[in-house]
mmCIF file of C-alpha atoms in Angstrom:
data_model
loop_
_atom_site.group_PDB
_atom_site.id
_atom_site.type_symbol
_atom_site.label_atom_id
_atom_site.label_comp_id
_atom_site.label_asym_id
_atom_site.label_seq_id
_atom_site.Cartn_x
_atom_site.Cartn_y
_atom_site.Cartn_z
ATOM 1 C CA UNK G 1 0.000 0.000 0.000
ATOM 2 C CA UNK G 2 2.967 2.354 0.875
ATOM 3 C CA UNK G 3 3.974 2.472 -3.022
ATOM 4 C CA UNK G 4 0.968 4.011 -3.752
ATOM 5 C CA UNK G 5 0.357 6.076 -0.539
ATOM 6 C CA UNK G 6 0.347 9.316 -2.729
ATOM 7 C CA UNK G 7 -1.301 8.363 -5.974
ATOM 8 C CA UNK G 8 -4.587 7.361 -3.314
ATOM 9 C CA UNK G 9 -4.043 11.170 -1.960
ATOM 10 C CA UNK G 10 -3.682 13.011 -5.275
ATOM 11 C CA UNK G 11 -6.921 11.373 -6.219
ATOM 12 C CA UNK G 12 -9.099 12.062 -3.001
ATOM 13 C CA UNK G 13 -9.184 8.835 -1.631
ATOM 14 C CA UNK G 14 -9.626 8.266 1.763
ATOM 15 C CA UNK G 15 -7.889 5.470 2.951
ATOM 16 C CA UNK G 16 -9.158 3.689 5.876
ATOM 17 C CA UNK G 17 -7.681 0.462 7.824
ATOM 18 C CA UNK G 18 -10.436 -2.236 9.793
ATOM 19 C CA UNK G 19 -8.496 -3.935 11.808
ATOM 20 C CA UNK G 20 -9.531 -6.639 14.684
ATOM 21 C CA UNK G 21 -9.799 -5.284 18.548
ATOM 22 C CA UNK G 22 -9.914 -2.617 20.257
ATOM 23 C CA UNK G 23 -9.094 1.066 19.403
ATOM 24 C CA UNK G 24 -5.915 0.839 21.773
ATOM 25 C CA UNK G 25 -4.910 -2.527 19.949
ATOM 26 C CA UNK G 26 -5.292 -0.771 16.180
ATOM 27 C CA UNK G 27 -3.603 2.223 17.676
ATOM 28 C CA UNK G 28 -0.764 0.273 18.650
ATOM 29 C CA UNK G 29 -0.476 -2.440 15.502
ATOM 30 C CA UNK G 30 -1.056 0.561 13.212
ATOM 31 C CA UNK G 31 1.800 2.199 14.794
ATOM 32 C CA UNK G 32 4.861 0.324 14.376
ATOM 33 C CA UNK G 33 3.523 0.468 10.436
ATOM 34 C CA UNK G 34 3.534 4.184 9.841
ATOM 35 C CA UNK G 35 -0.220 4.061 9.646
ATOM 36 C CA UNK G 36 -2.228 4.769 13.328
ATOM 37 C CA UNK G 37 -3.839 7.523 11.795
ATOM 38 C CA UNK G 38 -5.779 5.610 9.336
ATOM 39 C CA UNK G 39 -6.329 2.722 11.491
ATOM 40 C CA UNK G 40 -10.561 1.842 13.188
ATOM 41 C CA UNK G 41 -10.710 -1.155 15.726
ATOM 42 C CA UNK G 42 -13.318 -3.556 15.240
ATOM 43 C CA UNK G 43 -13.470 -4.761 19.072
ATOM 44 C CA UNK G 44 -16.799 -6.522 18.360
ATOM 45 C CA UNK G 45 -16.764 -7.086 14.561
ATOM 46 C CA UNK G 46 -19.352 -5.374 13.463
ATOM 47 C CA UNK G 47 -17.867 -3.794 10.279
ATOM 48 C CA UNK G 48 -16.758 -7.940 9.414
ATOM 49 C CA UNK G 49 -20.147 -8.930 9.850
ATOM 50 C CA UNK G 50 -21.429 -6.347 7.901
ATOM 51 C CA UNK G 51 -19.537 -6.843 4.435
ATOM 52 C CA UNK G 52 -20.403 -10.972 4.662
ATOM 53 C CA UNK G 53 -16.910 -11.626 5.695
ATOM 54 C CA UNK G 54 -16.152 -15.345 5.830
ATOM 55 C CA UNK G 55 -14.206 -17.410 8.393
ATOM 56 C CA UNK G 56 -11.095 -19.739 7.154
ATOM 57 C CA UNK G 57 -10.946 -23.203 8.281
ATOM 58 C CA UNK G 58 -7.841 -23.389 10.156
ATOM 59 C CA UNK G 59 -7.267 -26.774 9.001
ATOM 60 C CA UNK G 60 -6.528 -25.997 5.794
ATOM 61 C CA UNK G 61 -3.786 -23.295 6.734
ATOM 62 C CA UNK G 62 -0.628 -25.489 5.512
ATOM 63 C CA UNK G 63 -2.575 -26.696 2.210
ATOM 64 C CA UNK G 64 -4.324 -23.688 0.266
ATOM 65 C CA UNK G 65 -1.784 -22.955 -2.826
ATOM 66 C CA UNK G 66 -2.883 -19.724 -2.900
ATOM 67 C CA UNK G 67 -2.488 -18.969 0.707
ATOM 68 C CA UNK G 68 0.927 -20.494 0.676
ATOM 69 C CA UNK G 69 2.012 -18.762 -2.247
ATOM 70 C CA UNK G 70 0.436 -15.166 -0.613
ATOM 71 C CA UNK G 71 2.302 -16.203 2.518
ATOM 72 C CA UNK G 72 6.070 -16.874 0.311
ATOM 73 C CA UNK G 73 5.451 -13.479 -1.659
ATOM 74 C CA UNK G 74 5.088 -11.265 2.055
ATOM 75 C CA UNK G 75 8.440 -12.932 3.567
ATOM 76 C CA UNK G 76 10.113 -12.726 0.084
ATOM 77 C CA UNK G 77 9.542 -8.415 0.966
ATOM 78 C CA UNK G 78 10.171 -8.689 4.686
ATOM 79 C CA UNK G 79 6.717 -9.339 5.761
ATOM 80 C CA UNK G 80 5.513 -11.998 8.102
ATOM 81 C CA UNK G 81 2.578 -13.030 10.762
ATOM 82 C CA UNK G 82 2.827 -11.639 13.866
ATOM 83 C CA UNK G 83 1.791 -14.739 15.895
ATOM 84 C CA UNK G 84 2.416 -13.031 19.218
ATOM 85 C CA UNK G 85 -0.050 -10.311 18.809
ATOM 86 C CA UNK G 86 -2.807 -12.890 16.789
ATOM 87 C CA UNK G 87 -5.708 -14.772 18.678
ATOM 88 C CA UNK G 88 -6.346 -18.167 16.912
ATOM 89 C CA UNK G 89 -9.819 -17.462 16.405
ATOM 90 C CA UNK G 90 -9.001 -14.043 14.553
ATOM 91 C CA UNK G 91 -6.428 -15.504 12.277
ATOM 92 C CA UNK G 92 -9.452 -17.145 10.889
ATOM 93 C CA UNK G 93 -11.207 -13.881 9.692
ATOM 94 C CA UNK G 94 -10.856 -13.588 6.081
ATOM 95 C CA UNK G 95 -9.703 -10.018 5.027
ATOM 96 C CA UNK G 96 -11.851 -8.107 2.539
ATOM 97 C CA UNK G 97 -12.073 -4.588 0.884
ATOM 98 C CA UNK G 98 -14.411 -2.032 0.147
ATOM 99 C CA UNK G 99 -14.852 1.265 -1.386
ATOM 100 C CA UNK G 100 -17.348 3.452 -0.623
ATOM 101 C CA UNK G 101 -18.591 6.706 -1.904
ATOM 102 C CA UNK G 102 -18.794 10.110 -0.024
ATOM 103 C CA UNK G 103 -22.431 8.977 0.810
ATOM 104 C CA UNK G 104 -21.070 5.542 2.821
ATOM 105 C CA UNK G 105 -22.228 3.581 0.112
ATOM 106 C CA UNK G 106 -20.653 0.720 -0.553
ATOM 107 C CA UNK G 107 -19.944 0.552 -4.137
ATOM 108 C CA UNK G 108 -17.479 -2.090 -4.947
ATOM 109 C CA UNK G 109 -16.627 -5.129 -2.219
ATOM 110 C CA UNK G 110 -13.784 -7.951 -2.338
ATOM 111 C CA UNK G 111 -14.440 -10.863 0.037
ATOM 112 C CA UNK G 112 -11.166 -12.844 0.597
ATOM 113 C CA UNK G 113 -11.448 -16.660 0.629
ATOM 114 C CA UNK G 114 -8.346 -17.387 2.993
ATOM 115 C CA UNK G 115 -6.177 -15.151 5.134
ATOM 116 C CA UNK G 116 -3.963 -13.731 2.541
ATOM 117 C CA UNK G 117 -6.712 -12.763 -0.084
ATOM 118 C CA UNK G 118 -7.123 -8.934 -0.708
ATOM 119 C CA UNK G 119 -6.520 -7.630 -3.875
ATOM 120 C CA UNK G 120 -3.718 -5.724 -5.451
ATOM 121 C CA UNK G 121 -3.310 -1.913 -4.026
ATOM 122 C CA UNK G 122 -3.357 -0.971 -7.975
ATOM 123 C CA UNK G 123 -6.730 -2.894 -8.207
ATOM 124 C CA UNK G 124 -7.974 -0.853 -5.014
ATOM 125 C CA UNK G 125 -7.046 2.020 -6.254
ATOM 126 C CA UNK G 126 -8.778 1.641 -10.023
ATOM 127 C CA UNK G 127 -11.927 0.711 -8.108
ATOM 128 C CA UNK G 128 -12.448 3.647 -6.005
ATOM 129 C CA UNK G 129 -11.108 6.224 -8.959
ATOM 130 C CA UNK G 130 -14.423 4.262 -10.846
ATOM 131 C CA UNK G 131 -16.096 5.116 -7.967
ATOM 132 C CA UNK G 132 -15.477 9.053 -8.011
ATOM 133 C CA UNK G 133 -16.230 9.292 -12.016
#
């Protein structure tokens, strides 16, 4: 997301960040990324329930392809879980993304189908410029 930090601003695009727990816990995560200003906790996971999010079954953590092959391209650029800070039963929330319009409507939705799953910042970013034309 970083790359594109400034293409999202010159276009007017509000970026926002969902992330699980409590204000204090985004705060914190958000942080030691550059990014606590753009961060909302989700203590009780309303805004999850409210796109349709999906849970992963945990059993099939070691043998999605395309979970294991999201997981190789984050370490290959220095990324990795941070199991310390993750609750079992939130590392089973499937990510998703949304753009909505100056109204909060929600215009365009991904759904992610195992932990890794969001789509490409460049996708994002296409999306919510079709939004504002």
């Amino acid at each position: 997301m970083r790359e594109l930090d400034e293409d999202f601003a010159r276009a007017g695009i509000s970026v926002r960040f969902v992330t699980i727990g409590s204000q204090a816990k985004a705060d914190d995560f958000c942080a030691r990324h550059n990014a606590a200003a753009i961060c909302i906790g989700d203590a009780d996971k309303h805004t999850y329930k409210a796109m349709g999010l999906s849970d992963f079954d945990l059993t099939k953590l070691m043998s999605t392809p395309a979970l294991l092959e999201r997981r190789n391209e984050n370490q290959a650029a220095g990324f990795r879980q941070d199991w310390g800070a993750t609750l079992i039963w939130d590392a089973a929330q499937n990510p998703g993304a949304a753009v909505l319009d100056a109204g909060g409507i929600v215009r365009w939705v991904h759904r992610g189908v195992h932990p890794g799953d969001l789509p490409p910042m460049r996708e994002l970013l296409a999306q919510a410029q079709a939004v504002l034309r």
